[in-house]
C-alpha cells in the first residue's frame, strides 16, 4: 500500500517540481528501499539510481543522501551476490561520506560493515575482520561500548576468528559480545544463542 502512495506522489509532483528535484529524489529513494526489502532488486536499483541523480552535486563534497544511495546500491548488489559491483558502490559511498562528513563519521560505519560482509561471503575472513573492526572503532567512539550494534560487531569478529581457527581470539570477542548484549536483550533472547553456539 505504501508503494502505491509513493508512486502517486511521484506522478503528482514530478511535473510541478521536475524529475531531479530533491523531494522527488526522496520519494524515489523510499520506493527503492521498499522494493529492496521485497527482494525486487532490479527495480529497487532503478529507483535508487534515480534518487541519487536528484541528490548529486557538482564538486567533491556530496549530499549525505547521495552517499546513502551509493551505499544502499552496494548492499543490494551484495544481496544479489554481485560482489565486484557491491564493492565498487560501497567504496564509493564510503569515500563520499568521508568527504561530506569527515573521516570516521558515524555514517561511515555502515559501508565499512557492508564491505566486511562482502569479504565474509567470499571466505576472505582476515579482510572481513579488518572492516568489521573499522566499523566497531567508529561505533564505539561515537555511540559508546554498550550498544547492541557494538555487541553484534564483536560477535561477527569472533565468528571470523573462529572461521580462521583462531579460537582464543574468537572466544575473547564472543564473550565480549555476550557481556554487552545480555543486559540489553536479556539472557533468553534468541540472539544470545547465536553467540553461545559459536563459543
XYZ file of N, CA, C and O in Angstrom, residues 15-194:
720
model
N 5.834 16.720 -12.473
C 5.618 17.789 -13.459
C 5.796 19.163 -12.813
O 6.325 20.089 -13.432
N 5.367 19.272 -11.576
C 5.442 20.548 -10.858
C 6.875 20.877 -10.424
O 7.344 21.998 -10.545
N 7.591 19.851 -9.914
C 8.913 20.082 -9.330
C 10.066 19.722 -10.272
O 11.184 20.194 -10.088
N 9.775 18.870 -11.242
C 10.844 18.355 -12.109
C 11.392 17.055 -11.555
O 11.398 16.836 -10.340
N 11.851 16.177 -12.437
C 12.253 14.833 -12.005
C 13.542 14.826 -11.179
O 13.840 13.836 -10.524
N 14.314 15.914 -11.213
C 15.576 15.943 -10.467
C 15.479 16.750 -9.175
O 16.492 17.034 -8.536
N 14.263 17.115 -8.784
C 14.085 17.855 -7.531
C 14.387 16.938 -6.339
O 14.074 15.745 -6.352
N 14.968 17.529 -5.291
C 15.357 16.759 -4.104
C 14.178 15.991 -3.489
O 14.332 14.844 -3.064
N 13.010 16.633 -3.429
C 11.847 15.964 -2.824
C 11.404 14.750 -3.635
O 10.973 13.742 -3.069
N 11.510 14.850 -4.956
C 11.202 13.701 -5.807
C 12.233 12.598 -5.555
O 11.897 11.409 -5.486
N 13.489 13.018 -5.396
C 14.551 12.051 -5.089
C 14.259 11.271 -3.820
O 14.474 10.054 -3.758
N 13.759 11.947 -2.800
C 13.443 11.275 -1.532
C 12.342 10.227 -1.719
O 12.383 9.153 -1.109
N 11.361 10.565 -2.564
C 10.287 9.595 -2.822
C 10.837 8.380 -3.556
O 10.545 7.236 -3.208
N 11.652 8.631 -4.590
C 12.276 7.523 -5.319
C 13.108 6.648 -4.378
O 13.100 5.415 -4.483
N 13.820 7.278 -3.450
C 14.642 6.531 -2.509
C 13.779 5.653 -1.610
O 14.099 4.481 -1.373
N 12.667 6.201 -1.112
C 11.772 5.412 -0.265
C 11.176 4.231 -1.021
O 11.065 3.128 -0.478
N 10.809 4.459 -2.280
C 10.290 3.362 -3.113
C 11.375 2.307 -3.284
O 11.112 1.097 -3.167
N 12.604 2.761 -3.562
C 13.717 1.823 -3.733
C 13.945 0.965 -2.503
O 14.186 -0.244 -2.611
N 13.848 1.564 -1.314
C 14.040 0.811 -0.072
C 12.953 -0.237 0.110
O 13.237 -1.371 0.515
N 11.716 0.124 -0.197
C 10.609 -0.836 -0.078
C 10.813 -1.996 -1.049
O 10.678 -3.173 -0.687
N 11.158 -1.680 -2.297
C 11.371 -2.720 -3.309
C 12.526 -3.640 -2.920
O 12.447 -4.866 -3.111
N 13.591 -3.058 -2.360
C 14.728 -3.876 -1.923
C 14.310 -4.834 -0.812
O 14.686 -6.015 -0.814
N 13.508 -4.329 0.135
C 13.018 -5.189 1.225
C 12.136 -6.311 0.720
O 12.043 -7.370 1.333
N 11.488 -6.084 -0.417
C 10.629 -7.106 -1.032
C 11.411 -8.051 -1.944
O 10.843 -8.960 -2.529
N 12.704 -7.808 -2.084
C 13.526 -8.653 -2.944
C 13.453 -8.311 -4.416
O 13.973 -9.046 -5.256
N 12.837 -7.169 -4.745
C 12.749 -6.743 -6.145
C 13.964 -5.852 -6.454
O 13.853 -4.629 -6.592
N 15.111 -6.488 -6.553
C 16.378 -5.758 -6.554
C 16.588 -4.896 -7.798
O 17.074 -3.768 -7.686
N 16.246 -5.404 -8.966
C 16.473 -4.626 -10.191
C 15.649 -3.340 -10.183
O 16.150 -2.262 -10.521
N 14.385 -3.465 -9.793
C 13.520 -2.282 -9.705
C 14.000 -1.333 -8.615
O 13.964 -0.111 -8.769
N 14.441 -1.912 -7.510
C 14.964 -1.087 -6.411
C 16.160 -0.273 -6.882
O 16.239 0.938 -6.640
N 17.078 -0.913 -7.594
C 18.266 -0.209 -8.090
C 17.880 0.920 -9.032
O 18.471 2.007 -8.986
N 16.899 0.670 -9.879
C 16.461 1.695 -10.839
C 15.960 2.940 -10.099
O 16.294 4.080 -10.464
N 15.182 2.735 -9.042
C 14.651 3.866 -8.277
C 15.749 4.578 -7.475
O 15.758 5.808 -7.384
N 16.671 3.814 -6.905
C 17.722 4.418 -6.092
C 18.693 5.205 -6.973
O 19.171 6.273 -6.587
N 18.981 4.681 -8.165
C 19.831 5.425 -9.112
C 19.178 6.760 -9.479
O 19.854 7.792 -9.565
N 17.859 6.733 -9.692
C 17.136 7.971 -10.000
C 17.228 8.936 -8.812
O 17.458 10.140 -8.996
N 17.063 8.398 -7.610
C 17.159 9.232 -6.408
C 18.544 9.861 -6.301
O 18.671 11.059 -6.022
N 19.578 9.068 -6.547
C 20.948 9.589 -6.416
C 21.186 10.757 -7.369
O 21.830 11.741 -7.001
N 20.653 10.663 -8.573
C 20.815 11.760 -9.535
C 20.174 13.048 -9.020
O 20.612 14.148 -9.360
N 19.143 12.925 -8.198
C 18.484 14.104 -7.617
C 19.328 14.749 -6.523
O 19.215 15.949 -6.278
N 20.150 13.936 -5.848
C 20.926 14.436 -4.710
C 22.338 14.871 -5.086
O 22.965 15.631 -4.347
N 22.837 14.349 -6.200
C 24.243 14.570 -6.546
C 24.517 16.044 -6.794
O 23.678 16.759 -7.339
N 25.671 16.505 -6.340
C 26.047 17.908 -6.502
C 27.359 17.998 -7.271
O 28.164 17.058 -7.246
N 27.582 19.125 -7.918
C 28.870 19.354 -8.566
C 29.923 19.613 -7.495
O 29.628 20.210 -6.467
N 31.140 19.152 -7.760
C 32.203 19.368 -6.791
C 32.461 18.127 -5.961
O 31.704 17.152 -6.021
N 33.510 18.145 -5.147
C 33.919 16.942 -4.414
C 33.022 16.575 -3.234
O 32.916 15.414 -2.876
N 32.395 17.567 -2.604
C 31.586 17.291 -1.408
C 30.151 17.002 -1.798
O 29.510 17.805 -2.468
N 29.656 15.830 -1.360
C 28.332 15.391 -1.777
C 27.302 15.484 -0.641
O 27.652 15.472 0.538
N 26.058 15.568 -1.058
C 24.926 15.485 -0.141
C 24.963 14.106 0.529
O 25.115 13.093 -0.152
N 24.807 14.028 1.859
C 24.795 12.717 2.522
C 23.750 11.753 1.955
O 23.952 10.534 2.003
N 22.656 12.284 1.415
C 21.646 11.405 0.798
C 22.219 10.693 -0.427
O 21.911 9.532 -0.689
N 23.070 11.388 -1.197
C 23.719 10.764 -2.356
C 24.678 9.669 -1.885
O 24.776 8.604 -2.511
N 25.378 9.934 -0.775
C 26.272 8.921 -0.201
C 25.476 7.684 0.200
O 25.886 6.545 -0.081
N 24.339 7.916 0.856
C 23.490 6.811 1.298
C 23.014 5.984 0.109
O 22.979 4.748 0.177
N 22.661 6.658 -0.990
C 22.208 5.945 -2.191
C 23.295 5.013 -2.715
O 23.014 3.872 -3.100
N 24.536 5.501 -2.745
C 25.650 4.675 -3.230
C 25.831 3.444 -2.339
O 25.990 2.317 -2.842
N 25.780 3.637 -1.027
C 25.943 2.524 -0.087
C 24.789 1.534 -0.222
O 25.003 0.313 -0.225
N 23.577 2.050 -0.358
C 22.412 1.178 -0.489
C 22.499 0.331 -1.755
O 22.176 -0.865 -1.737
N 22.941 0.932 -2.857
C 23.120 0.161 -4.089
C 24.158 -0.939 -3.883
O 23.977 -2.073 -4.349
N 25.234 -0.615 -3.166
C 26.238 -1.625 -2.868
C 25.675 -2.786 -2.061
O 25.961 -3.957 -2.337
N 24.827 -2.462 -1.080
C 24.206 -3.501 -0.245
C 23.282 -4.395 -1.077
O 23.222 -5.613 -0.856
N 22.573 -3.790 -2.024
C 21.671 -4.570 -2.877
C 22.479 -5.495 -3.795
O 22.153 -6.682 -3.949
N 23.551 -4.970 -4.378
C 24.399 -5.822 -5.219
C 25.001 -6.965 -4.403
O 25.179 -8.079 -4.907
N 25.307 -6.698 -3.128
C 25.793 -7.781 -2.252
C 24.747 -8.867 -2.101
O 25.053 -10.052 -2.195
N 23.490 -8.458 -1.885
C 22.410 -9.440 -1.763
C 22.208 -10.218 -3.060
O 21.802 -11.379 -3.038
N 22.512 -9.583 -4.190
C 22.412 -10.244 -5.495
C 23.650 -11.097 -5.789
O 23.741 -11.709 -6.855
N 24.609 -11.105 -4.840
C 25.866 -11.855 -4.982
C 26.746 -11.331 -6.114
O 27.593 -12.061 -6.636
N 26.546 -10.083 -6.477
C 27.427 -9.421 -7.447
C 28.459 -8.642 -6.636
O 28.340 -7.442 -6.428
N 29.472 -9.359 -6.158
C 30.369 -8.790 -5.163
C 31.274 -7.696 -5.722
O 31.630 -6.763 -4.999
N 31.645 -7.794 -6.996
C 32.515 -6.759 -7.559
C 31.787 -5.415 -7.631
O 32.351 -4.374 -7.264
N 30.524 -5.436 -8.072
C 29.749 -4.189 -8.102
C 29.428 -3.717 -6.687
O 29.411 -2.518 -6.418
N 29.163 -4.654 -5.788
C 28.907 -4.289 -4.391
C 30.089 -3.506 -3.829
O 29.916 -2.434 -3.226
N 31.294 -4.021 -4.035
C 32.483 -3.343 -3.528
C 32.658 -1.970 -4.173
O 33.018 -0.997 -3.499
N 32.394 -1.894 -5.462
C 32.544 -0.626 -6.181
C 31.659 0.457 -5.577
O 32.116 1.577 -5.301
N 30.393 0.125 -5.336
C 29.456 1.112 -4.794
C 29.727 1.401 -3.315
O 29.629 2.555 -2.878
N 30.070 0.371 -2.548
C 30.321 0.581 -1.120
C 31.558 1.443 -0.900
O 31.556 2.335 -0.042
N 32.604 1.198 -1.667
C 33.818 2.008 -1.533
C 33.565 3.451 -1.976
O 34.069 4.393 -1.358
N 32.759 3.602 -3.028
C 32.420 4.960 -3.475
C 31.593 5.677 -2.409
O 31.833 6.849 -2.094
N 30.597 4.980 -1.847
C 29.766 5.576 -0.809
C 30.574 5.963 0.421
O 30.375 7.030 1.005
N 31.526 5.094 0.804
C 32.397 5.381 1.944
C 33.227 6.638 1.688
O 33.309 7.536 2.543
N 33.804 6.713 0.505
C 34.619 7.883 0.157
C 33.775 9.159 0.148
O 34.205 10.209 0.644
N 32.554 9.056 -0.377
C 31.655 10.214 -0.421
C 31.291 10.676 0.991
O 31.280 11.870 1.281
N 30.981 9.715 1.882
C 30.657 10.069 3.271
C 31.832 10.788 3.938
O 31.653 11.798 4.626
N 33.039 10.244 3.744
C 34.203 10.834 4.404
C 34.482 12.240 3.891
O 34.901 13.111 4.653
N 34.218 12.466 2.600
C 34.412 13.811 2.052
C 33.315 14.764 2.514
O 33.557 15.948 2.735
N 32.102 14.250 2.672
C 30.969 15.102 3.059
C 30.938 15.388 4.551
O 30.628 16.508 4.974
N 31.251 14.370 5.363
C 31.040 14.477 6.814
C 32.308 14.318 7.637
O 32.265 14.449 8.868
N 33.413 14.031 6.986
C 34.673 13.872 7.706
C 35.020 12.419 7.952
O 34.144 11.553 8.003
N 36.319 12.160 8.084
C 36.781 10.795 8.349
C 36.222 10.328 9.685
O 36.080 11.097 10.625
N 35.884 9.049 9.741
C 35.348 8.419 10.950
C 34.007 8.997 11.387
O 33.654 8.941 12.572
N 33.259 9.563 10.443
C 31.879 9.956 10.767
C 31.078 8.685 11.046
O 31.405 7.601 10.540
N 30.043 8.807 11.856
C 29.242 7.646 12.235
C 28.667 6.926 11.012
O 28.597 5.696 10.970
N 28.263 7.703 10.000
C 27.654 7.118 8.797
C 28.611 6.164 8.086
O 28.180 5.217 7.435
N 29.917 6.404 8.210
C 30.906 5.552 7.535
C 30.936 4.136 8.112
O 31.404 3.202 7.454
N 30.420 3.960 9.329
C 30.407 2.624 9.936
C 29.584 1.644 9.104
O 29.896 0.445 9.074
N 28.549 2.138 8.430
C 27.670 1.244 7.651
C 28.398 0.660 6.439
O 28.424 -0.565 6.271
N 29.005 1.491 5.553
C 29.731 0.874 4.443
C 30.913 0.024 4.892
O 31.197 -1.009 4.270
N 31.586 0.395 5.978
C 32.663 -0.457 6.481
C 32.120 -1.847 6.832
O 32.716 -2.874 6.488
N 30.986 -1.878 7.513
C 30.400 -3.170 7.887
C 29.926 -3.940 6.657
O 30.117 -5.161 6.559
N 29.311 -3.237 5.709
C 28.839 -3.912 4.494
C 30.002 -4.488 3.686
O 29.895 -5.575 3.113
N 31.123 -3.757 3.624
C 32.313 -4.275 2.938
C 32.808 -5.542 3.648
O 33.193 -6.526 3.003
N 32.754 -5.525 4.984
C 33.152 -6.714 5.751
C 32.295 -7.920 5.376
O 32.807 -9.036 5.199
N 30.985 -7.705 5.222
C 30.089 -8.803 4.846
C 30.432 -9.346 3.459
O 30.390 -10.554 3.226
N 30.783 -8.459 2.533
C 31.169 -8.903 1.189
C 32.377 -9.828 1.284
O 32.411 -10.903 0.667
N 33.369 -9.432 2.079
C 34.552 -10.290 2.241
C 34.196 -11.603 2.935
O 34.698 -12.671 2.568
N 33.308 -11.535 3.929
C 32.924 -12.767 4.625
C 32.250 -13.738 3.667
O 32.561 -14.940 3.661
N 31.321 -13.241 2.859
C 30.606 -14.113 1.922
C 31.548 -14.780 0.934
O 31.244 -15.839 0.394
N 32.703 -14.152 0.695
C 33.681 -14.724 -0.229
C 34.763 -15.537 0.489
O 35.716 -16.000 -0.128
N 34.581 -15.720 1.811
C 35.528 -16.527 2.571
C 36.833 -15.830 2.878
O 37.805 -16.478 3.284
N 36.879 -14.514 2.721
C 38.106 -13.741 2.992
C 38.001 -13.156 4.407
O 37.725 -11.972 4.607
N 38.227 -14.029 5.399
C 37.904 -13.696 6.783
C 38.839 -12.649 7.385
O 38.398 -11.840 8.205
N 40.116 -12.652 7.010
C 41.041 -11.629 7.528
C 40.589 -10.233 7.102
O 40.597 -9.290 7.909
N 40.211 -10.105 5.828
C 39.732 -8.817 5.330
C 38.420 -8.435 6.002
O 38.183 -7.265 6.324
N 37.561 -9.423 6.218
C 36.288 -9.159 6.902
C 36.544 -8.605 8.298
O 35.913 -7.626 8.722
N 37.481 -9.222 9.015
C 37.820 -8.747 10.369
C 38.292 -7.295 10.322
O 37.870 -6.471 11.145
N 39.156 -6.989 9.364
C 39.689 -5.625 9.257
C 38.553 -4.603 9.138
O 38.559 -3.577 9.842
N 37.568 -4.878 8.279
C 36.497 -3.904 8.056
C 35.452 -3.924 9.169
O 34.907 -2.867 9.519
N 35.184 -5.098 9.756
C 34.312 -5.117 10.934
C 34.932 -4.278 12.059
O 34.232 -3.555 12.767
N 36.262 -4.377 12.213
C 36.938 -3.606 13.261
C 36.893 -2.108 12.982
O 36.788 -1.302 13.918
N 36.974 -1.712 11.719
C 36.844 -0.290 11.375
C 35.464 0.225 11.778
O 35.331 1.317 12.339
N 34.434 -0.570 11.472
C 33.073 -0.194 11.853
C 32.935 -0.148 13.375
O 32.335 0.782 13.935
N 33.498 -1.139 14.054
C 33.448 -1.205 15.514
C 34.117 0.015 16.147
O 33.566 0.624 17.071
N 35.280 0.376 15.635
C 36.025 1.512 16.173
C 35.199 2.799 16.117
O 35.139 3.569 17.079
N 34.542 3.014 14.981
C 33.718 4.223 14.824
C 32.527 4.179 15.769
O 32.225 5.165 16.449
N 31.856 3.037 15.827
C 30.641 2.959 16.644
C 30.954 3.068 18.124
O 30.193 3.679 18.881
N 32.041 2.457 18.558
C 32.411 2.605 19.983
C 32.750 4.058 20.298
O 32.376 4.566 21.359
N 33.438 4.716 19.377
C 33.822 6.106 19.590
C 32.607 7.025 19.628
O 32.525 7.932 20.468
N 31.654 6.791 18.738
C 30.504 7.696 18.606
C 29.323 7.325 19.506
O 28.566 8.201 19.936
N 29.134 6.017 19.772
C 27.936 5.562 20.484
C 28.225 5.010 21.876
O 27.307 4.787 22.650
N 29.509 4.757 22.161
C 29.839 4.090 23.413
C 29.927 2.585 23.207
O 29.524 2.050 22.177
N 30.444 1.902 24.230
C 30.728 0.462 24.091
C 29.520 -0.433 24.336
O 29.510 -1.586 23.909
N 28.522 0.064 25.042
C 27.429 -0.809 25.481
C 26.161 -0.618 24.662
O 25.095 -0.289 25.182
N 26.283 -0.809 23.351
C 25.112 -0.754 22.470
C 25.014 -2.074 21.719
O 26.008 -2.787 21.533
N 23.815 -2.377 21.264
C 23.575 -3.633 20.555
C 24.402 -3.718 19.273
O 24.932 -4.788 18.929
N 24.532 -2.599 18.562
C 25.332 -2.596 17.335
C 26.778 -2.989 17.624
O 27.386 -3.759 16.870
N 27.321 -2.469 18.703
C 28.694 -2.799 19.095
C 28.791 -4.272 19.486
O 29.718 -4.982 19.076
N 27.818 -4.751 20.250
C 27.796 -6.169 20.634
C 27.745 -7.085 19.425
O 28.452 -8.106 19.368
N 26.930 -6.722 18.443
C 26.823 -7.541 17.225
C 28.132 -7.567 16.449
O 28.490 -8.589 15.844
N 28.849 -6.440 16.442
C 30.133 -6.404 15.738
C 31.177 -7.275 16.443
O 31.939 -7.986 15.774
N 31.212 -7.230 17.774
C 32.109 -8.141 18.491
C 31.778 -9.598 18.154
O 32.677 -10.430 17.968
N 30.493 -9.894 18.054
C 30.067 -11.253 17.713
C 30.568 -11.644 16.317
O 31.112 -12.746 16.120
N 30.390 -10.750 15.341
C 30.822 -11.055 13.975
C 32.341 -11.235 13.890
O 32.827 -12.125 13.178
N 33.080 -10.400 14.597
C 34.537 -10.535 14.597
C 34.932 -11.883 15.213
O 35.816 -12.584 14.700
N 34.253 -12.254 16.298
C 34.512 -13.555 16.920
C 34.264 -14.709 15.965
O 35.046 -15.665 15.903
N 33.192 -14.608 15.185
C 32.867 -15.674 14.223
C 33.940 -15.770 13.144
O 34.331 -16.874 12.731
N 34.448 -14.612 12.705
C 35.512 -14.632 11.681
C 36.774 -15.304 12.237
O 37.416 -16.101 11.544
N 37.126 -14.981 13.492
C 38.303 -15.620 14.103
C 38.098 -17.131 14.223
O 39.035 -17.918 14.010
N 36.865 -17.529 14.544
C 36.577 -18.973 14.616
C 36.760 -19.615 13.244
O 37.328 -20.705 13.127
N 36.281 -18.934 12.193
C 36.443 -19.457 10.829
C 37.922 -19.631 10.464
O 38.268 -20.509 9.669
N 38.784 -18.788 11.039
C 40.222 -18.852 10.771
C 40.947 -19.834 11.691
O 42.160 -20.037 11.565
N 40.196 -20.425 12.625
C 40.825 -21.345 13.573
C 41.567 -20.651 14.697
O 42.343 -21.281 15.419
N 41.332 -19.343 14.883
C 41.984 -18.589 15.964
C 41.022 -18.548 17.159
O 40.351 -17.554 17.421
N 40.972 -19.672 17.881
C 39.902 -19.892 18.845
C 40.014 -19.015 20.089
O 38.985 -18.640 20.662
N 41.231 -18.681 20.508
C 41.377 -17.796 21.674
C 40.795 -16.411 21.379
O 40.073 -15.843 22.207
N 41.117 -15.884 20.184
C 40.580 -14.570 19.797
C 39.074 -14.653 19.568
O 38.339 -13.708 19.891
N 38.614 -15.763 19.005
C 37.169 -15.952 18.802
C 36.443 -15.925 20.144
O 35.438 -15.216 20.314
N 36.958 -16.682 21.110
C 36.350 -16.754 22.436
C 36.306 -15.371 23.090
O 35.273 -14.964 23.635
N 37.429 -14.653 23.028
C 37.524 -13.321 23.631
C 36.447 -12.380 23.080
O 35.778 -11.668 23.853
N 36.256 -12.381 21.770
C 35.283 -11.469 21.149
C 33.841 -11.928 21.372
O 32.940 -11.090 21.562
N 33.618 -13.227 21.353
C 32.259 -13.729 21.562
C 31.802 -13.509 23.008
O 30.632 -13.178 23.246
N 32.709 -13.674 23.960
C 32.375 -13.392 25.360
C 32.064 -11.906 25.535
O 31.103 -11.527 26.219
N 32.870 -11.063 24.903
C 32.626 -9.611 24.968
C 31.245 -9.284 24.398
O 30.512 -8.452 24.954
N 30.888 -9.942 23.288
C 29.564 -9.729 22.689
C 28.462 -10.095 23.667
O 27.478 -9.354 23.828
N 28.616 -11.233 24.346
C 27.612 -11.658 25.329
C 27.496 -10.657 26.479
O 26.390 -10.339 26.920
N 28.632 -10.176 26.951
C 28.632 -9.229 28.078
C 27.910 -7.929 27.716
O 27.271 -7.314 28.577
N 28.018 -7.523 26.458
C 27.342 -6.296 26.022
C 25.858 -6.550 25.782
O 25.004 -5.748 26.180
N 25.539 -7.678 25.140
C 24.168 -7.909 24.676
C 23.213 -8.379 25.765
O 22.030 -8.044 25.733
N 23.718 -9.152 26.736
C 22.816 -9.722 27.748
C 22.062 -8.670 28.557
O 20.838 -8.786 28.734
N 22.724 -7.595 29.046
C 21.959 -6.582 29.791
C 20.916 -5.860 28.929
O 19.927 -5.353 29.457
N 21.141 -5.820 27.620
C 20.216 -5.121 26.721
C 19.043 -6.012 26.330
O 17.878 -5.595 26.353
N 19.345 -7.283 26.000
C 18.327 -8.178 25.439
C 17.736 -9.159 26.455
O 16.641 -9.673 26.243
N 18.482 -9.424 27.520
C 18.064 -10.475 28.444
C 18.663 -11.804 28.014
O 18.905 -12.044 26.829
N 18.887 -12.691 28.985
C 19.623 -13.930 28.694
C 18.848 -14.911 27.828
O 19.445 -15.803 27.206
N 17.526 -14.763 27.739
C 16.727 -15.725 26.964
C 16.397 -15.259 25.546
O 15.635 -15.906 24.840
N 16.963 -14.131 25.137
C 16.710 -13.652 23.776
C 17.384 -14.576 22.761
O 18.526 -14.998 22.960
N 16.685 -14.920 21.647
C 17.279 -15.822 20.640
C 18.631 -15.360 20.109
O 19.484 -16.182 19.770
N 18.840 -14.045 20.068
C 20.119 -13.530 19.580
C 21.278 -13.960 20.468
O 22.412 -14.107 19.998
N 20.992 -14.182 21.744
C 22.043 -14.603 22.664
C 22.536 -16.011 22.319
O 23.715 -16.326 22.475
N 21.634 -16.857 21.819
C 22.014 -18.229 21.500
C 23.048 -18.272 20.381
O 23.895 -19.155 20.353
N 22.973 -17.319 19.448
C 23.918 -17.297 18.329
C 25.342 -17.131 18.843
O 26.262 -17.824 18.384
